[in-house]
């Protein structure tokens, strides 16, 4: 085992603790990655706060990117020195994985990514001689090094800034993939995005790539509304204003929007989105509720308008294909996700979490 520095989540509401822990050596189907940068995602905080099923203490982190240092004997497509983005874990060989839908792997997204152990029950990280929850999303990349499977370590071009690419493995992939893959918004279509965080703003950039004619963002923070406009949104709405969301949307698109994309998981926001849709429109949901996982829909509205409501995990994307595509779009200047990013030293993780919670940064990235 190797000694690394990792940020350990010990209890809900408690700061991450930077500690020396022991990381296992890579097995035959695993790779050891030196982390160059790791994004902080809402799911990391939701896991620490126990809104997601993770046993504490745990080493979280699931938007890691870095350089391969060791490769297991069964991993033939990666070599030491390769640059990789770490994404979610799937089996890679079931029907849905073979159909390019690994986020709906038949072995289950939750057990593979939230069990925080290998499939044989072993832990990849030890703390004070005892195994702790690790292998989060098949990586646990809140550390100086991480272990990943060969299947969820995605090789990327080496001329891209590897320290910034980690969020492409989850948050940015979720937002952009939802628009480009799951909803497949057509050129000339109209799109309403509720929430201007990293996922929502990634959706804005994807809408611009898809050449949507109208991209509306509802977001309470003025700075994020301005950022949305600079990234391709055609209109922004302050949902805290006096005008209800459906009225504000229909003042822009009288018939309603073709596509709705909600990142908030808030009942009142989703209600407003339903009433903002044109007939036969489609709503995509990606938000993680903070307290109650249940939201309700007016069934009469769904029936009368012929609306589709789609739950989306990881943008319906196949990371092995989509992450290199996003990197290419970024390098071409068509997908400037770096404008969402604020970098912090690894030992500033708690400051980064606090500033993200206060809306002072969109996507914090830790540089070990």
Tab-separated table of C-alpha atoms in Angstrom:
chain	number	residue	atom	x	y	z
A	1	UNK	CA	0.000	0.000	0.000
A	2	UNK	CA	1.033	3.606	-0.606
A	3	UNK	CA	0.571	6.530	1.756
A	4	UNK	CA	-1.385	9.394	0.220
A	5	UNK	CA	-3.060	12.562	1.434
A	6	UNK	CA	-6.856	12.406	1.242
A	7	UNK	CA	-9.805	14.497	2.377
A	8	UNK	CA	-11.902	12.346	4.708
A	9	UNK	CA	-15.596	13.004	5.332
A	10	UNK	CA	-16.183	12.036	8.950
A	11	UNK	CA	-19.708	13.238	9.832
A	12	UNK	CA	-22.577	15.294	8.427
A	13	UNK	CA	-21.946	19.009	8.750
A	14	UNK	CA	-18.290	18.496	9.660
A	15	UNK	CA	-15.400	19.844	7.605
A	16	UNK	CA	-13.365	17.467	5.488
A	17	UNK	CA	-10.252	16.318	7.331
A	18	UNK	CA	-6.962	16.122	5.426
A	19	UNK	CA	-5.241	12.940	6.563
A	20	UNK	CA	-2.526	10.490	5.635
A	21	UNK	CA	-4.192	7.238	4.561
A	22	UNK	CA	-3.067	4.060	2.823
A	23	UNK	CA	-4.113	3.339	-0.765
A	24	UNK	CA	-4.102	-0.214	-2.078
A	25	UNK	CA	-1.979	-1.245	-5.043
A	26	UNK	CA	-3.876	-1.560	-8.359
A	27	UNK	CA	-5.344	-4.968	-9.126
A	28	UNK	CA	-5.202	-6.475	-12.602
A	29	UNK	CA	-8.225	-4.483	-13.872
A	30	UNK	CA	-7.292	-1.216	-12.116
A	31	UNK	CA	-5.045	1.775	-12.709
A	32	UNK	CA	-3.277	4.090	-10.288
A	33	UNK	CA	-3.778	7.756	-11.183
A	34	UNK	CA	-1.898	10.755	-9.838
A	35	UNK	CA	-4.644	13.328	-9.435
A	36	UNK	CA	-3.920	16.644	-11.168
A	37	UNK	CA	-7.303	18.184	-10.361
A	38	UNK	CA	-10.627	17.074	-8.908
A	39	UNK	CA	-13.941	18.909	-9.062
A	40	UNK	CA	-16.285	19.281	-6.119
A	41	UNK	CA	-19.773	18.153	-7.112
A	42	UNK	CA	-23.109	18.474	-5.322
A	43	UNK	CA	-23.142	14.676	-5.017
A	44	UNK	CA	-19.986	14.779	-2.863
A	45	UNK	CA	-21.655	17.119	-0.408
A	46	UNK	CA	-24.933	15.172	-0.560
A	47	UNK	CA	-22.983	12.022	0.354
A	48	UNK	CA	-21.216	13.745	3.253
A	49	UNK	CA	-24.532	15.100	4.512
A	50	UNK	CA	-26.030	11.580	4.227
A	51	UNK	CA	-28.605	12.533	1.585
A	52	UNK	CA	-27.031	9.737	-0.455
A	53	UNK	CA	-26.370	6.207	0.847
A	54	UNK	CA	-22.685	6.366	1.812
A	55	UNK	CA	-21.266	5.067	5.095
A	56	UNK	CA	-18.923	7.486	6.875
A	57	UNK	CA	-16.009	7.937	7.307
A	58	UNK	CA	-15.370	8.048	3.581
A	59	UNK	CA	-13.027	9.394	0.962
A	60	UNK	CA	-15.304	10.940	-1.647
A	61	UNK	CA	-14.496	12.762	-4.895
A	62	UNK	CA	-15.716	11.618	-8.285
A	63	UNK	CA	-14.577	14.258	-10.783
A	64	UNK	CA	-10.906	13.342	-10.835
A	65	UNK	CA	-8.425	13.772	-13.656
A	66	UNK	CA	-4.734	13.070	-13.802
A	67	UNK	CA	-1.892	10.971	-15.085
A	68	UNK	CA	-1.720	7.179	-15.085
A	69	UNK	CA	1.193	5.898	-12.991
A	70	UNK	CA	0.560	2.138	-12.776
A	71	UNK	CA	-1.561	-0.204	-14.892
A	72	UNK	CA	-2.928	-3.620	-13.994
A	73	UNK	CA	-2.079	-6.574	-16.222
A	74	UNK	CA	-5.601	-6.829	-17.647
A	75	UNK	CA	-5.741	-3.163	-18.740
A	76	UNK	CA	-4.467	-3.033	-22.307
A	77	UNK	CA	-5.701	0.361	-23.538
A	78	UNK	CA	-3.878	2.532	-21.010
A	79	UNK	CA	-0.198	3.067	-20.240
A	80	UNK	CA	1.774	5.017	-17.633
A	81	UNK	CA	1.881	8.656	-18.662
A	82	UNK	CA	-1.571	8.701	-20.263
A	83	UNK	CA	-3.872	11.547	-19.287
A	84	UNK	CA	-7.250	10.337	-18.058
A	85	UNK	CA	-10.574	11.694	-16.806
A	86	UNK	CA	-12.263	9.491	-14.206
A	87	UNK	CA	-15.994	8.952	-14.598
A	88	UNK	CA	-18.676	6.722	-13.078
A	89	UNK	CA	-18.468	2.949	-12.825
A	90	UNK	CA	-20.446	0.404	-14.849
A	91	UNK	CA	-19.922	-3.256	-15.638
A	92	UNK	CA	-19.147	-2.571	-19.311
A	93	UNK	CA	-20.630	-5.794	-20.687
A	94	UNK	CA	-24.384	-5.990	-19.940
A	95	UNK	CA	-27.046	-5.207	-22.531
A	96	UNK	CA	-27.417	-1.532	-21.626
A	97	UNK	CA	-23.654	-0.983	-21.434
A	98	UNK	CA	-23.251	-2.598	-24.838
A	99	UNK	CA	-25.996	-0.313	-26.172
A	100	UNK	CA	-24.056	2.796	-25.114
A	101	UNK	CA	-26.121	3.457	-21.966
A	102	UNK	CA	-23.675	2.579	-19.155
A	103	UNK	CA	-25.345	4.883	-16.615
A	104	UNK	CA	-28.266	2.424	-16.699
A	105	UNK	CA	-26.047	-0.632	-16.264
A	106	UNK	CA	-28.041	-3.711	-15.268
A	107	UNK	CA	-25.786	-4.150	-12.237
A	108	UNK	CA	-27.178	-0.864	-10.937
A	109	UNK	CA	-25.770	2.651	-10.795
A	110	UNK	CA	-26.213	3.024	-7.039
A	111	UNK	CA	-24.565	-0.227	-5.885
A	112	UNK	CA	-21.589	0.238	-8.185
A	113	UNK	CA	-20.964	3.907	-7.412
A	114	UNK	CA	-22.194	4.366	-3.841
A	115	UNK	CA	-21.319	1.058	-2.143
A	116	UNK	CA	-17.815	2.472	-1.559
A	117	UNK	CA	-16.084	-0.869	-1.857
A	118	UNK	CA	-14.958	-3.227	-4.590
A	119	UNK	CA	-17.400	-5.849	-5.823
A	120	UNK	CA	-15.712	-8.414	-3.538
A	121	UNK	CA	-16.282	-6.187	-0.499
A	122	UNK	CA	-12.700	-5.023	-0.110
A	123	UNK	CA	-11.809	-1.380	0.573
A	124	UNK	CA	-9.232	0.486	-1.490
A	125	UNK	CA	-8.266	2.864	1.347
A	126	UNK	CA	-7.255	2.188	4.953
A	127	UNK	CA	-7.281	4.760	7.742
A	128	UNK	CA	-5.467	3.954	10.946
A	129	UNK	CA	-5.234	0.332	9.817
A	130	UNK	CA	-8.943	-0.035	9.113
A	131	UNK	CA	-10.683	-0.038	5.755
A	132	UNK	CA	-13.048	2.897	5.220
A	133	UNK	CA	-15.591	3.794	2.560
A	134	UNK	CA	-13.665	4.341	-0.647
A	135	UNK	CA	-13.961	3.452	-4.327
A	136	UNK	CA	-16.672	6.161	-4.468
A	137	UNK	CA	-17.821	6.260	-8.117
A	138	UNK	CA	-15.011	3.806	-8.731
A	139	UNK	CA	-12.339	6.380	-7.823
A	140	UNK	CA	-12.498	8.324	-4.488
A	141	UNK	CA	-10.442	11.099	-6.043
A	142	UNK	CA	-10.342	13.532	-3.098
A	143	UNK	CA	-6.715	12.613	-2.708
A	144	UNK	CA	-3.279	12.940	-4.210
A	145	UNK	CA	-3.732	9.544	-5.892
A	146	UNK	CA	-6.732	7.399	-6.777
A	147	UNK	CA	-7.472	3.879	-7.946
A	148	UNK	CA	-9.898	3.427	-10.833
A	149	UNK	CA	-10.988	0.603	-13.060
A	150	UNK	CA	-9.586	0.566	-16.567
A	151	UNK	CA	-13.177	0.948	-17.753
A	152	UNK	CA	-13.886	4.267	-15.993
A	153	UNK	CA	-10.511	5.893	-16.649
A	154	UNK	CA	-11.062	7.680	-19.970
A	155	UNK	CA	-7.985	8.558	-22.015
A	156	UNK	CA	-7.924	12.136	-23.324
A	157	UNK	CA	-5.621	14.178	-25.534
A	158	UNK	CA	-2.494	15.460	-23.813
A	159	UNK	CA	-2.605	19.031	-25.109
A	160	UNK	CA	-5.713	19.786	-23.012
A	161	UNK	CA	-5.279	21.188	-19.449
A	162	UNK	CA	-5.651	17.964	-17.480
A	163	UNK	CA	-6.030	19.770	-14.141
A	164	UNK	CA	-9.346	21.279	-15.341
A	165	UNK	CA	-10.900	18.246	-17.032
A	166	UNK	CA	-12.199	16.334	-13.996
A	167	UNK	CA	-15.710	17.878	-13.993
A	168	UNK	CA	-16.232	16.430	-17.470
A	169	UNK	CA	-16.543	13.064	-15.716
A	170	UNK	CA	-19.781	13.972	-13.928
A	171	UNK	CA	-21.268	17.454	-13.505
A	172	UNK	CA	-20.413	18.906	-16.902
A	173	UNK	CA	-21.171	15.574	-18.578
A	174	UNK	CA	-24.568	15.498	-16.871
A	175	UNK	CA	-25.562	18.983	-18.007
A	176	UNK	CA	-24.179	18.867	-21.514
A	177	UNK	CA	-25.044	15.221	-22.174
A	178	UNK	CA	-28.636	15.804	-21.119
A	179	UNK	CA	-29.061	18.388	-23.876
A	180	UNK	CA	-26.963	16.690	-26.552
A	181	UNK	CA	-27.694	13.021	-25.828
A	182	UNK	CA	-30.727	12.464	-23.582
A	183	UNK	CA	-32.991	15.224	-24.912
A	184	UNK	CA	-31.125	15.583	-28.229
A	185	UNK	CA	-32.397	19.127	-28.676
A	186	UNK	CA	-32.733	19.970	-32.355
A	187	UNK	CA	-31.374	23.032	-34.114
A	188	UNK	CA	-33.940	25.798	-33.881
A	189	UNK	CA	-35.692	24.371	-30.800
A	190	UNK	CA	-36.461	26.236	-27.565
A	191	UNK	CA	-35.025	25.237	-24.193
A	192	UNK	CA	-35.755	26.281	-20.600
A	193	UNK	CA	-33.071	25.536	-17.981
A	194	UNK	CA	-33.920	25.984	-14.303
A	195	UNK	CA	-30.788	26.499	-12.238
A	196	UNK	CA	-27.548	28.169	-13.273
A	197	UNK	CA	-25.042	26.028	-11.433
A	198	UNK	CA	-22.367	23.967	-13.181
A	199	UNK	CA	-24.891	21.446	-14.549
A	200	UNK	CA	-27.290	24.126	-15.780
A	201	UNK	CA	-24.560	26.241	-17.362
A	202	UNK	CA	-23.079	23.158	-19.037
A	203	UNK	CA	-26.552	22.661	-20.492
A	204	UNK	CA	-26.473	26.257	-21.777
A	205	UNK	CA	-23.196	25.625	-23.611
A	206	UNK	CA	-24.559	22.374	-25.022
A	207	UNK	CA	-27.698	24.173	-26.195
A	208	UNK	CA	-25.467	26.595	-28.064
A	209	UNK	CA	-23.563	23.695	-29.632
A	210	UNK	CA	-26.916	22.175	-30.665
A	211	UNK	CA	-27.910	25.551	-32.165
A	212	UNK	CA	-31.087	25.912	-30.112
A	213	UNK	CA	-32.825	29.100	-31.215
A	214	UNK	CA	-34.007	30.074	-27.723
A	215	UNK	CA	-32.167	29.202	-24.494
A	216	UNK	CA	-33.821	30.554	-21.347
A	217	UNK	CA	-32.168	30.251	-17.931
A	218	UNK	CA	-34.065	30.803	-14.669
A	219	UNK	CA	-31.512	31.503	-11.926
A	220	UNK	CA	-31.717	33.690	-8.783
A	221	UNK	CA	-28.038	34.799	-8.729
A	222	UNK	CA	-27.497	37.853	-10.958
A	223	UNK	CA	-23.847	36.977	-11.651
A	224	UNK	CA	-24.828	33.532	-12.878
A	225	UNK	CA	-27.536	35.004	-15.096
A	226	UNK	CA	-24.905	37.252	-16.673
A	227	UNK	CA	-22.564	34.288	-17.079
A	228	UNK	CA	-25.362	32.295	-18.728
A	229	UNK	CA	-25.886	35.070	-21.282
A	230	UNK	CA	-22.178	35.135	-22.063
A	231	UNK	CA	-22.167	31.347	-22.590
A	232	UNK	CA	-25.032	31.237	-25.083
A	233	UNK	CA	-28.314	31.840	-23.254
A	234	UNK	CA	-30.626	34.095	-25.233
A	235	UNK	CA	-32.748	35.125	-22.222
A	236	UNK	CA	-32.516	34.954	-18.432
A	237	UNK	CA	-35.215	35.092	-15.760
A	238	UNK	CA	-34.941	35.985	-12.088
A	239	UNK	CA	-37.313	33.454	-10.459
A	240	UNK	CA	-37.440	35.551	-7.278
A	241	UNK	CA	-39.161	38.393	-9.155
A	242	UNK	CA	-42.861	39.191	-9.174
A	243	UNK	CA	-43.635	37.481	-12.488
A	244	UNK	CA	-44.387	33.722	-12.277
A	245	UNK	CA	-42.041	31.535	-14.312
A	246	UNK	CA	-44.670	30.423	-16.885
A	247	UNK	CA	-45.638	34.036	-17.596
A	248	UNK	CA	-42.001	35.073	-17.975
A	249	UNK	CA	-41.303	32.156	-20.308
A	250	UNK	CA	-44.396	32.709	-22.437
A	251	UNK	CA	-43.522	36.383	-22.802
A	252	UNK	CA	-40.482	35.081	-24.689
A	253	UNK	CA	-41.971	31.988	-26.360
A	254	UNK	CA	-45.776	32.392	-26.392
A	255	UNK	CA	-46.486	28.757	-27.283
A	256	UNK	CA	-44.136	27.462	-24.570
A	257	UNK	CA	-40.758	25.755	-24.857
A	258	UNK	CA	-39.956	22.479	-26.599
A	259	UNK	CA	-37.616	21.261	-23.874
A	260	UNK	CA	-37.335	21.836	-20.135
A	261	UNK	CA	-34.287	20.866	-18.084
A	262	UNK	CA	-34.511	21.063	-14.289
A	263	UNK	CA	-31.476	20.952	-12.015
A	264	UNK	CA	-33.243	22.149	-8.855
A	265	UNK	CA	-35.465	19.202	-7.829
A	266	UNK	CA	-37.771	21.781	-6.202
A	267	UNK	CA	-41.511	21.168	-6.434
A	268	UNK	CA	-42.445	24.780	-7.150
A	269	UNK	CA	-39.821	25.057	-9.875
A	270	UNK	CA	-40.950	21.854	-11.585
A	271	UNK	CA	-44.571	23.020	-11.396
A	272	UNK	CA	-43.567	26.240	-13.127
A	273	UNK	CA	-41.671	24.305	-15.780
A	274	UNK	CA	-44.682	22.087	-16.559
A	275	UNK	CA	-46.763	25.211	-17.139
A	276	UNK	CA	-44.059	26.660	-19.392
A	277	UNK	CA	-44.073	23.794	-21.903
A	278	UNK	CA	-45.551	23.678	-25.373
A	279	UNK	CA	-47.680	20.640	-26.290
A	280	UNK	CA	-45.684	17.426	-26.844
A	281	UNK	CA	-42.685	18.927	-25.086
A	282	UNK	CA	-40.135	17.017	-23.023
A	283	UNK	CA	-38.889	17.683	-19.499
A	284	UNK	CA	-35.575	16.268	-18.285
A	285	UNK	CA	-34.854	15.926	-14.545
A	286	UNK	CA	-31.391	15.636	-13.013
A	287	UNK	CA	-31.649	17.407	-9.639
A	288	UNK	CA	-31.025	15.589	-6.354
A	289	UNK	CA	-33.647	16.574	-3.729
A	290	UNK	CA	-32.155	17.773	-0.468
A	291	UNK	CA	-34.822	16.299	1.812
A	292	UNK	CA	-37.791	14.581	0.169
A	293	UNK	CA	-37.058	12.521	-2.971
A	294	UNK	CA	-40.707	12.730	-4.067
A	295	UNK	CA	-42.156	15.361	-6.368
A	296	UNK	CA	-45.646	15.335	-7.833
A	297	UNK	CA	-47.074	16.220	-11.235
A	298	UNK	CA	-50.471	17.439	-12.312
A	299	UNK	CA	-51.464	14.418	-14.357
A	300	UNK	CA	-54.188	16.351	-16.199
A	301	UNK	CA	-51.554	18.807	-17.442
A	302	UNK	CA	-49.280	15.971	-18.565
A	303	UNK	CA	-52.125	14.265	-20.403
A	304	UNK	CA	-53.596	17.384	-21.958
A	305	UNK	CA	-50.213	18.603	-23.216
A	306	UNK	CA	-48.764	15.205	-24.059
A	307	UNK	CA	-45.639	15.971	-22.059
A	308	UNK	CA	-42.796	13.535	-21.544
A	309	UNK	CA	-40.934	13.547	-18.235
A	310	UNK	CA	-37.514	11.905	-18.375
A	311	UNK	CA	-35.171	11.074	-15.526
A	312	UNK	CA	-31.551	11.421	-16.618
A	313	UNK	CA	-28.381	10.019	-15.079
A	314	UNK	CA	-24.977	11.274	-16.271
A	315	UNK	CA	-26.555	12.821	-19.358
A	316	UNK	CA	-27.300	9.380	-20.869
A	317	UNK	CA	-23.715	9.611	-22.111
A	318	UNK	CA	-21.113	6.918	-22.682
A	319	UNK	CA	-18.067	8.539	-21.020
A	320	UNK	CA	-15.567	6.681	-23.190
A	321	UNK	CA	-17.029	8.413	-26.244
A	322	UNK	CA	-18.508	11.627	-24.886
A	323	UNK	CA	-15.679	12.880	-22.661
A	324	UNK	CA	-13.168	13.017	-25.558
A	325	UNK	CA	-15.886	14.744	-27.631
A	326	UNK	CA	-16.301	17.432	-24.950
A	327	UNK	CA	-12.529	17.891	-24.741
A	328	UNK	CA	-12.395	18.398	-28.521
A	329	UNK	CA	-15.244	20.948	-28.373
A	330	UNK	CA	-13.413	22.773	-25.580
A	331	UNK	CA	-10.133	22.850	-27.502
A	332	UNK	CA	-12.030	24.201	-30.538
A	333	UNK	CA	-13.388	27.053	-28.401
A	334	UNK	CA	-16.993	25.867	-28.711
A	335	UNK	CA	-17.478	24.583	-25.156
A	336	UNK	CA	-15.721	26.966	-22.714
A	337	UNK	CA	-16.496	25.091	-19.507
A	338	UNK	CA	-13.293	26.487	-17.979
A	339	UNK	CA	-15.190	29.744	-17.446
A	340	UNK	CA	-17.206	27.955	-14.756
A	341	UNK	CA	-14.122	26.797	-12.888
A	342	UNK	CA	-12.343	28.256	-9.868
A	343	UNK	CA	-9.201	26.472	-8.684
A	344	UNK	CA	-8.193	25.940	-5.058
A	345	UNK	CA	-5.270	24.273	-3.360
A	346	UNK	CA	-6.197	20.850	-2.055
A	347	UNK	CA	-5.836	22.054	1.535
A	348	UNK	CA	-8.473	24.719	0.787
A	349	UNK	CA	-11.201	22.111	0.281
A	350	UNK	CA	-13.400	23.398	3.099
A	351	UNK	CA	-13.097	26.978	1.862
A	352	UNK	CA	-14.040	25.768	-1.627
A	353	UNK	CA	-17.096	23.919	-0.294
A	354	UNK	CA	-18.232	26.981	1.663
A	355	UNK	CA	-17.762	29.405	-1.237
A	356	UNK	CA	-19.574	27.042	-3.580
A	357	UNK	CA	-22.490	26.795	-1.122
A	358	UNK	CA	-22.643	30.606	-0.958
A	359	UNK	CA	-22.764	30.859	-4.744
A	360	UNK	CA	-19.359	32.551	-4.964
A	361	UNK	CA	-18.044	30.012	-7.452
A	362	UNK	CA	-19.756	27.702	-9.916
A	363	UNK	CA	-17.376	24.741	-10.142
A	364	UNK	CA	-14.530	24.510	-7.612
A	365	UNK	CA	-11.570	22.372	-8.631
A	366	UNK	CA	-8.984	21.204	-6.112
A	367	UNK	CA	-5.349	20.993	-7.205
A	368	UNK	CA	-3.537	18.387	-5.070
